[in-house]
mmCIF file of C-alpha atoms in Angstrom:
data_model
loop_
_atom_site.group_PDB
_atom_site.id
_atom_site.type_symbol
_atom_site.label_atom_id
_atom_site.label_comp_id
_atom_site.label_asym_id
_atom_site.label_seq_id
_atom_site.Cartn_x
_atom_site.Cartn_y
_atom_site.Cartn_z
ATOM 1 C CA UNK A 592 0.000 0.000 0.000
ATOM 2 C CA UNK A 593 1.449 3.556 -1.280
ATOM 3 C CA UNK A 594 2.160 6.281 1.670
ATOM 4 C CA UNK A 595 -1.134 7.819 0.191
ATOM 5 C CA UNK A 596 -3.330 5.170 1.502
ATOM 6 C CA UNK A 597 -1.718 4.599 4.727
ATOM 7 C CA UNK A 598 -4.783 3.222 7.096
ATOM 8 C CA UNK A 599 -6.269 5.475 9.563
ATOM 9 C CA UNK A 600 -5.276 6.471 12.780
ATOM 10 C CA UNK A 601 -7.179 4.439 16.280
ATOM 11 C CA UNK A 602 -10.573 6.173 16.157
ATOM 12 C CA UNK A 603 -9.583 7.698 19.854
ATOM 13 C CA UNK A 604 -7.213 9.951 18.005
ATOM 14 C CA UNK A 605 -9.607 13.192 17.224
ATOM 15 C CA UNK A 606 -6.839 16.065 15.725
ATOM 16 C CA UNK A 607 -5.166 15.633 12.719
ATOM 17 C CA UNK A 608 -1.391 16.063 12.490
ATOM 18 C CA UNK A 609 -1.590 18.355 9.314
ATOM 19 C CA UNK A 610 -3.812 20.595 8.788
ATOM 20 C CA UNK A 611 -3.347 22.386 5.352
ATOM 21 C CA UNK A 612 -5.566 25.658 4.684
ATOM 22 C CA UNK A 613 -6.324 27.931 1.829
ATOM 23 C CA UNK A 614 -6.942 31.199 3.356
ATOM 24 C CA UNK A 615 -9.650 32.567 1.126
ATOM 25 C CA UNK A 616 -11.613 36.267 1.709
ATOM 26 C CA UNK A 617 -9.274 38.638 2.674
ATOM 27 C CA UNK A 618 -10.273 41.187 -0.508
ATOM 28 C CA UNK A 619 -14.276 40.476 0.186
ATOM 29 C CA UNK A 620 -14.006 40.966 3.563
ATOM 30 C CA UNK A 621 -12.584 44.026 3.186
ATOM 31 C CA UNK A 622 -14.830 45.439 0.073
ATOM 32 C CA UNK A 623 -17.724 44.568 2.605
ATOM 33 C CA UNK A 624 -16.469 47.240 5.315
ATOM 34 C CA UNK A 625 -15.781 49.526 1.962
ATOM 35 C CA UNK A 626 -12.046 49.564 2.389
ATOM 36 C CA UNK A 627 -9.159 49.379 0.565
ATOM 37 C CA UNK A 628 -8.453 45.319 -0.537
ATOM 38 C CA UNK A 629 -5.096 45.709 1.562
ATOM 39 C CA UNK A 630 -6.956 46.206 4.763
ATOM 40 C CA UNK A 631 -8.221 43.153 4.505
ATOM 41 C CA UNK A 632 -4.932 40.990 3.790
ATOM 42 C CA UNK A 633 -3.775 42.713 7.370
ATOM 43 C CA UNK A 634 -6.818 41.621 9.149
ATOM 44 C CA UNK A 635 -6.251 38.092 7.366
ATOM 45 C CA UNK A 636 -2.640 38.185 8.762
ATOM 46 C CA UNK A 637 -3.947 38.593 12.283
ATOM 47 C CA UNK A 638 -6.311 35.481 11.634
ATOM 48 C CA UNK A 639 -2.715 33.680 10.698
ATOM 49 C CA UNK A 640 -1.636 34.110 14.151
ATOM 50 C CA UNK A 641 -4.643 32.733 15.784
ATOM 51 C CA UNK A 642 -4.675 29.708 13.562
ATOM 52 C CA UNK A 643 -1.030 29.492 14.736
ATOM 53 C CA UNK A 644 -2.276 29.528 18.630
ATOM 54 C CA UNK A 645 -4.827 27.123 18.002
ATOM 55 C CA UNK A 646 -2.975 24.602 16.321
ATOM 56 C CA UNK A 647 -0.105 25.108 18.988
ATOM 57 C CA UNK A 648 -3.161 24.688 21.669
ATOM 58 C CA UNK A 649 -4.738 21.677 20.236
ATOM 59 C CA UNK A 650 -1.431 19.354 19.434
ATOM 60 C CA UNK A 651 -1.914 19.707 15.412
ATOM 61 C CA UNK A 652 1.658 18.734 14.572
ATOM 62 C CA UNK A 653 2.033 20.358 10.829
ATOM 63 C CA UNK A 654 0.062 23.552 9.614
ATOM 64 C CA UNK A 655 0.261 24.236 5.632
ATOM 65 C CA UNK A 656 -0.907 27.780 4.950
ATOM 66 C CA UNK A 657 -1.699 28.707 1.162
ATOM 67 C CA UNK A 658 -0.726 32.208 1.164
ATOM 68 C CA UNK A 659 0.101 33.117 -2.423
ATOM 69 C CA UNK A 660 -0.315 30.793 -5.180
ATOM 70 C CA UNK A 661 1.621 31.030 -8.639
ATOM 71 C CA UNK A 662 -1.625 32.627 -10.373
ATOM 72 C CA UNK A 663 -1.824 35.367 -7.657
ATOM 73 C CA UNK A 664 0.886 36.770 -10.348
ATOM 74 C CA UNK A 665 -1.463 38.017 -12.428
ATOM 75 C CA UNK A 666 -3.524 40.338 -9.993
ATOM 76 C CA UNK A 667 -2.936 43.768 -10.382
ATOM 77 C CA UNK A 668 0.246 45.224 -9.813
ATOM 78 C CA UNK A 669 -0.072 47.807 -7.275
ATOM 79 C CA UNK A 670 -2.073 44.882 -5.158
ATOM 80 C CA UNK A 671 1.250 42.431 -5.853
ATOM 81 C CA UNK A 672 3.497 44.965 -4.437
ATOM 82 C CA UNK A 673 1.539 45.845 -1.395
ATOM 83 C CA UNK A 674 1.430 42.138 -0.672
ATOM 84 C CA UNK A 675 5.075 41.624 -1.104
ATOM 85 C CA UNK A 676 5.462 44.505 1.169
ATOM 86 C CA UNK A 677 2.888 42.580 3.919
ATOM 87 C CA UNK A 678 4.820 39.579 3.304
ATOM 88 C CA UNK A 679 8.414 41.366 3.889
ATOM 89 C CA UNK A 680 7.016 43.034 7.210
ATOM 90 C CA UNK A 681 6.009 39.835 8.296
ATOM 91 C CA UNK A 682 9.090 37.814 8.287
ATOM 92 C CA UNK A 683 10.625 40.521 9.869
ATOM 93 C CA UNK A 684 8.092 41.103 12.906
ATOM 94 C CA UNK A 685 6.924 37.854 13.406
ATOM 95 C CA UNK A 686 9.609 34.760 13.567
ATOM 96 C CA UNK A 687 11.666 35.525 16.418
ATOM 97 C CA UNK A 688 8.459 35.188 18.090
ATOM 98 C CA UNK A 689 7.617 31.927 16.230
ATOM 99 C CA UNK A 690 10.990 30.341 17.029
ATOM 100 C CA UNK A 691 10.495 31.447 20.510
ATOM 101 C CA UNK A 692 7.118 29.297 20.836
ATOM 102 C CA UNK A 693 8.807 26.391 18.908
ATOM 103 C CA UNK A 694 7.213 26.579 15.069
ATOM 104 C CA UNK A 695 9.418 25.581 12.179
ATOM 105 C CA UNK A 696 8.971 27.584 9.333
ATOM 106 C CA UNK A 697 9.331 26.587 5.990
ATOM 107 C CA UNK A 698 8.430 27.882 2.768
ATOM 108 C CA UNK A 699 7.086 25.843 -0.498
ATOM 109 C CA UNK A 700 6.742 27.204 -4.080
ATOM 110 C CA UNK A 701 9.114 29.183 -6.582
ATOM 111 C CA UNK A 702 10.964 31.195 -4.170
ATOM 112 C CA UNK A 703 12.747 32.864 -7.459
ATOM 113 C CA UNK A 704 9.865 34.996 -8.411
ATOM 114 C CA UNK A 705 10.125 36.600 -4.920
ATOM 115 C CA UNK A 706 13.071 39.559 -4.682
ATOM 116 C CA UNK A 707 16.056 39.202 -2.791
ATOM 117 C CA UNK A 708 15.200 41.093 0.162
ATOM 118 C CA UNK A 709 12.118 38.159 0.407
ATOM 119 C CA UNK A 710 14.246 35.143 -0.545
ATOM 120 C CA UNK A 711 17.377 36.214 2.324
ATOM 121 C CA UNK A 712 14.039 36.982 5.433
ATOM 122 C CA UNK A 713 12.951 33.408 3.742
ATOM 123 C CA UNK A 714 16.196 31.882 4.308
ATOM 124 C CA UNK A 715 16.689 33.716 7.427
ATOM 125 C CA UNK A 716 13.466 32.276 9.043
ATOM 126 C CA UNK A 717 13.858 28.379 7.537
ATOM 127 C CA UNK A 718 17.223 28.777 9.127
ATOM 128 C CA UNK A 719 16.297 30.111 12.436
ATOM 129 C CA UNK A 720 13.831 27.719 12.908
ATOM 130 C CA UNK A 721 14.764 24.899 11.442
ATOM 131 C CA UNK A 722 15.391 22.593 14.719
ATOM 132 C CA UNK A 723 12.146 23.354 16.455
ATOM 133 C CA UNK A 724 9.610 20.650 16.855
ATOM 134 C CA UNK A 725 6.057 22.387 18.564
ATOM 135 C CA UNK A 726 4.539 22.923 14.987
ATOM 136 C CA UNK A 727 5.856 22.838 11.320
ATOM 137 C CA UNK A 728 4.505 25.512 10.060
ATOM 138 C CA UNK A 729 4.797 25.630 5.776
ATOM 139 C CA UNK A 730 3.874 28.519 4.163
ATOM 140 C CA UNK A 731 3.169 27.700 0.410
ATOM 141 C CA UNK A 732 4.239 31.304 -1.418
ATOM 142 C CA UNK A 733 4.309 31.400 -5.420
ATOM 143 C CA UNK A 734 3.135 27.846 -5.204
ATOM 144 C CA UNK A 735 0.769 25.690 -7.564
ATOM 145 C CA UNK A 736 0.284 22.021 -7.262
ATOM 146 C CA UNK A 737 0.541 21.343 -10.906
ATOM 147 C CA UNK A 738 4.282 22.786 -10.387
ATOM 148 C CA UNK A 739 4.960 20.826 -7.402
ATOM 149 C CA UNK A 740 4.432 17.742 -9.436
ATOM 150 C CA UNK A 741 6.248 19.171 -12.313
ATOM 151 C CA UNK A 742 9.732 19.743 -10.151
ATOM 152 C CA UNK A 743 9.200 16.551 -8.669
ATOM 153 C CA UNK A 744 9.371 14.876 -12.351
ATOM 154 C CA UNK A 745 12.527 16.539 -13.268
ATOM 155 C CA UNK A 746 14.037 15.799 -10.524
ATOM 156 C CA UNK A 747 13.699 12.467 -11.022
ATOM 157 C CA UNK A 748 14.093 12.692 -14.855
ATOM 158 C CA UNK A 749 17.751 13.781 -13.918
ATOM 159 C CA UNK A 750 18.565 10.991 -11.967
ATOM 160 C CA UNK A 751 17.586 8.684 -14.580
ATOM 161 C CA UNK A 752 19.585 11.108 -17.319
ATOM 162 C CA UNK A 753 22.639 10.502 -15.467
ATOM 163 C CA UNK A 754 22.167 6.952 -14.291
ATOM 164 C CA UNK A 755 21.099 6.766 -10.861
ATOM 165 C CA UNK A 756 17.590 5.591 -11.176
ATOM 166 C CA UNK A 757 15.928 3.757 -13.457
ATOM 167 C CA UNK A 758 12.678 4.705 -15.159
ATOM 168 C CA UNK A 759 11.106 1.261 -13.644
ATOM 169 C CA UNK A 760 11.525 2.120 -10.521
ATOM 170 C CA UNK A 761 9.455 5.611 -10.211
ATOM 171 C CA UNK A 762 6.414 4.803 -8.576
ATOM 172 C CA UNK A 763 4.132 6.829 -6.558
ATOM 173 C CA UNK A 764 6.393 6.471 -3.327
ATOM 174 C CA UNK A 765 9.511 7.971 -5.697
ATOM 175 C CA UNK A 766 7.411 10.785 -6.892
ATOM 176 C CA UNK A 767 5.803 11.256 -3.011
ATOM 177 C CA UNK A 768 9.651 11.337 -2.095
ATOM 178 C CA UNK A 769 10.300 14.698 -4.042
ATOM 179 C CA UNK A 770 6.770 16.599 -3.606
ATOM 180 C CA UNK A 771 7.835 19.240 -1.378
ATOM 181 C CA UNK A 772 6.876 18.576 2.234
ATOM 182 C CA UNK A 773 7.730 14.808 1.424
ATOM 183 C CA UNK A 774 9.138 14.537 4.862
ATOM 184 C CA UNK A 775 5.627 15.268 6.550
ATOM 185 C CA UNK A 776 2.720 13.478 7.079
ATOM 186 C CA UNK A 777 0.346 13.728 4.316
ATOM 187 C CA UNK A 778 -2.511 16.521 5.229
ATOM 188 C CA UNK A 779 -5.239 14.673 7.054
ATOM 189 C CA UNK A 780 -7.933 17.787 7.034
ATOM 190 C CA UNK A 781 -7.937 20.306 4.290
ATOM 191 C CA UNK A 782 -10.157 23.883 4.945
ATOM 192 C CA UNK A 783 -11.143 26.317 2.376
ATOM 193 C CA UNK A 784 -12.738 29.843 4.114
ATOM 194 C CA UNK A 785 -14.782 31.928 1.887
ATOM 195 C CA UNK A 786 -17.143 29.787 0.544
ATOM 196 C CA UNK A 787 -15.547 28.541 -2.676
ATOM 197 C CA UNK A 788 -15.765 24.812 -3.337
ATOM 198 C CA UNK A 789 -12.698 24.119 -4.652
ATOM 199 C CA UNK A 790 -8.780 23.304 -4.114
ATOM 200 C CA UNK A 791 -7.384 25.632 -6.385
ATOM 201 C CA UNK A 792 -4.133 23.856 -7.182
ATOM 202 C CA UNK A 793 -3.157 23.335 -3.124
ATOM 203 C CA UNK A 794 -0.985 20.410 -2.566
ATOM 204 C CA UNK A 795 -2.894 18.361 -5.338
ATOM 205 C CA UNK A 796 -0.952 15.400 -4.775
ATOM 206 C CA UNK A 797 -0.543 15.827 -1.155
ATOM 207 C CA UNK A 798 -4.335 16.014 -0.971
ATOM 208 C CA UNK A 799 -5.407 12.845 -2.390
ATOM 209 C CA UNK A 800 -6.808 11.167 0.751
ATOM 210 C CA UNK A 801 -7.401 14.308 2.912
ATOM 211 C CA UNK A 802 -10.964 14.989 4.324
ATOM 212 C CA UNK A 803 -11.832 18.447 2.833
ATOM 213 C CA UNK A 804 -14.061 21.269 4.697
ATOM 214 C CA UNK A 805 -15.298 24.062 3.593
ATOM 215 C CA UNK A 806 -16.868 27.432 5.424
ATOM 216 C CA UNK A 807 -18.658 30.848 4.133
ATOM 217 C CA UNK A 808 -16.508 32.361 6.874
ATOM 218 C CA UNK A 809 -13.798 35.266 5.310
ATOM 219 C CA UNK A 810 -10.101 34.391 6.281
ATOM 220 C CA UNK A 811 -10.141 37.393 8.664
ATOM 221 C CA UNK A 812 -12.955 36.439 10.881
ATOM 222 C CA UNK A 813 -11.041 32.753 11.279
ATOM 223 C CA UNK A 814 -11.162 31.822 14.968
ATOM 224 C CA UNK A 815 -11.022 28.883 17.499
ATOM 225 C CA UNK A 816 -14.300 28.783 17.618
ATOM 226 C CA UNK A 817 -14.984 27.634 13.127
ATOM 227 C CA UNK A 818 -11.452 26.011 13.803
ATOM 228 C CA UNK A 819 -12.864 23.861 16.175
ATOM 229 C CA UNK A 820 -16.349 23.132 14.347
ATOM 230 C CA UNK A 821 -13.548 21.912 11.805
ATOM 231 C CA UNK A 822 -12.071 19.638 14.001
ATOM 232 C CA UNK A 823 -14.930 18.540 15.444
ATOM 233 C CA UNK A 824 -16.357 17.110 11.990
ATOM 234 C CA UNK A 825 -12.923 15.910 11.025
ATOM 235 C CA UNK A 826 -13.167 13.346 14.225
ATOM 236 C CA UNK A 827 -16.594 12.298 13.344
ATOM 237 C CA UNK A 828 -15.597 11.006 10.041
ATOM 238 C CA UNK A 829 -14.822 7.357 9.092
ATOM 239 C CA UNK A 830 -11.655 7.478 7.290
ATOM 240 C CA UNK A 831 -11.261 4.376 4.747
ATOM 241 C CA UNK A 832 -8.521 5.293 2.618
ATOM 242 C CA UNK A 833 -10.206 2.725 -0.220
ATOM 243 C CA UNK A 834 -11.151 0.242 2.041
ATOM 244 C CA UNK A 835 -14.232 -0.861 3.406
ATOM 245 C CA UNK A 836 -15.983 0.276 6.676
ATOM 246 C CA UNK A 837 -15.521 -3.037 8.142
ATOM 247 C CA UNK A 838 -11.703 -3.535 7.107
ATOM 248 C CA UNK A 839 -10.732 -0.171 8.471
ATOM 249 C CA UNK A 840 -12.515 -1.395 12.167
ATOM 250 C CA UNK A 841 -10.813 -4.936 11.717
ATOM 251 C CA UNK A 842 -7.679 -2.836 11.203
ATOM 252 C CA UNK A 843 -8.661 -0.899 14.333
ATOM 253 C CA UNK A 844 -9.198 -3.518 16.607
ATOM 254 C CA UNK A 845 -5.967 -5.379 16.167
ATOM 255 C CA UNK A 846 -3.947 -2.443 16.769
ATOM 256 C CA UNK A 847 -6.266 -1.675 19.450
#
């Protein structure tokens, strides 16, 4: 059986250990209280850190934020900048105090895009960090899915260029191996905020046996309390991974 369909967890285990979120609303939220779009990215920044408490509260043992995907290039320019500009102040303000509570940071996606001031606070944070254990904390920034999988074939299609791998031996636990975040488990609840049904390119492979939730509520107004409503459904959900109902409680009760 492929890492992908790894069978569930005991059913006494309620919080996932990954927890992957597409933070969806910000610009809405903010159009609503008829101010500028920015306004609302720095409330949604706020929400950040008290997803960050939660997840630190309730034992969640990897957090996967999408916080600007590769298409997120084409909005306008002005709104790009200020957002790089968010994004700058941010690694500067916030990861001492990160590293003090223990999160790992970690960023996923084309990091090339970004200027160099971003890319040196990047490497300064993934550096700073990169020991602590409370809560990974990945923060997928000029980042599709689609790409993820792409880098993760030519990596391998260089091995087998220069002879280290052969093309019969890439299977789905060789391509898992070079997805980025391959060294975490896969997400085991997925949320969307702001009442759009789909994933958007997020960690498409990553994603293939996540449970997926979904909420009206804007990114900014994210609390404990729709975290926990999250959670809450997440542990009342049978988990089969392909199998049947009765397989995954056989599996259960011998491990039991």
């Amino acid at each position: 059986m492929s890492s992908e369909a790894t069978p569930p967890a005991p059913a006494t285990v309620r919080v996932p250990r990954h927890l992957a979120i597409i933070m969806d609303g910000n610009g809405r939220w903010a159009e609503r209280r008829r101010r500028p779009r920015m306004i609302g990215h720095r409330a949604g920044a706020r929400a950040v850190n008290a997803c960050i408490d939660f997840c630190l509260d309730r034992g969640v043992q990897a957090l996967t934020l999408f916080a600007f995907s590769s298409e997120n290039w084409g909005r306008p320019e002005d709104e790009v900048g200020a957002l790089m500009k968010l994004f700058l102040n941010a690694l500067e303000s916030e990861v001492q105090e990160l590293h003090r509570r223990g999160v790992r940071v970690r960023f996923i996606g084309e990091r090339e895009r970004f200027n160099e001031a971003i890319r040196a606070r990047m490497h300064v944070a993934e550096t700073l960090t990169e020991a602590n254990t409370a809560l990974h904390l990945g923060i997928a920034a000029s980042y599709g899915g689609r790409w993820d999988i792409a880098q993760a074939a030519r990596s391998l299609a260089r091995d087998v260029a220069e002879g280290r791998l052969r093309p019969e031996d890439i299977d789905e636990d060789a391509v898992g191996a070079r997805i980025a975040l391959a060294d975490l488990p896969m997400p085991d609840l997925f949320i969307r905020t702001g009442g759009d049904l789909r994933i958007s390119n997020f960690l498409l492979w990553q994603l293939a046996y996540t449970e997926l939730w979904f909420t009206d509520t804007l990114w900014p107004d994210m609390n404990a309390i729709v975290l926990q409503q999250a959670l809450d459904d997440y542990a009342n959900r049978e988990r089969r991974f392909g199998l049947t109902g009765a397989q995954v409680a056989g599996w259960q009760n011998e491990i039991s």
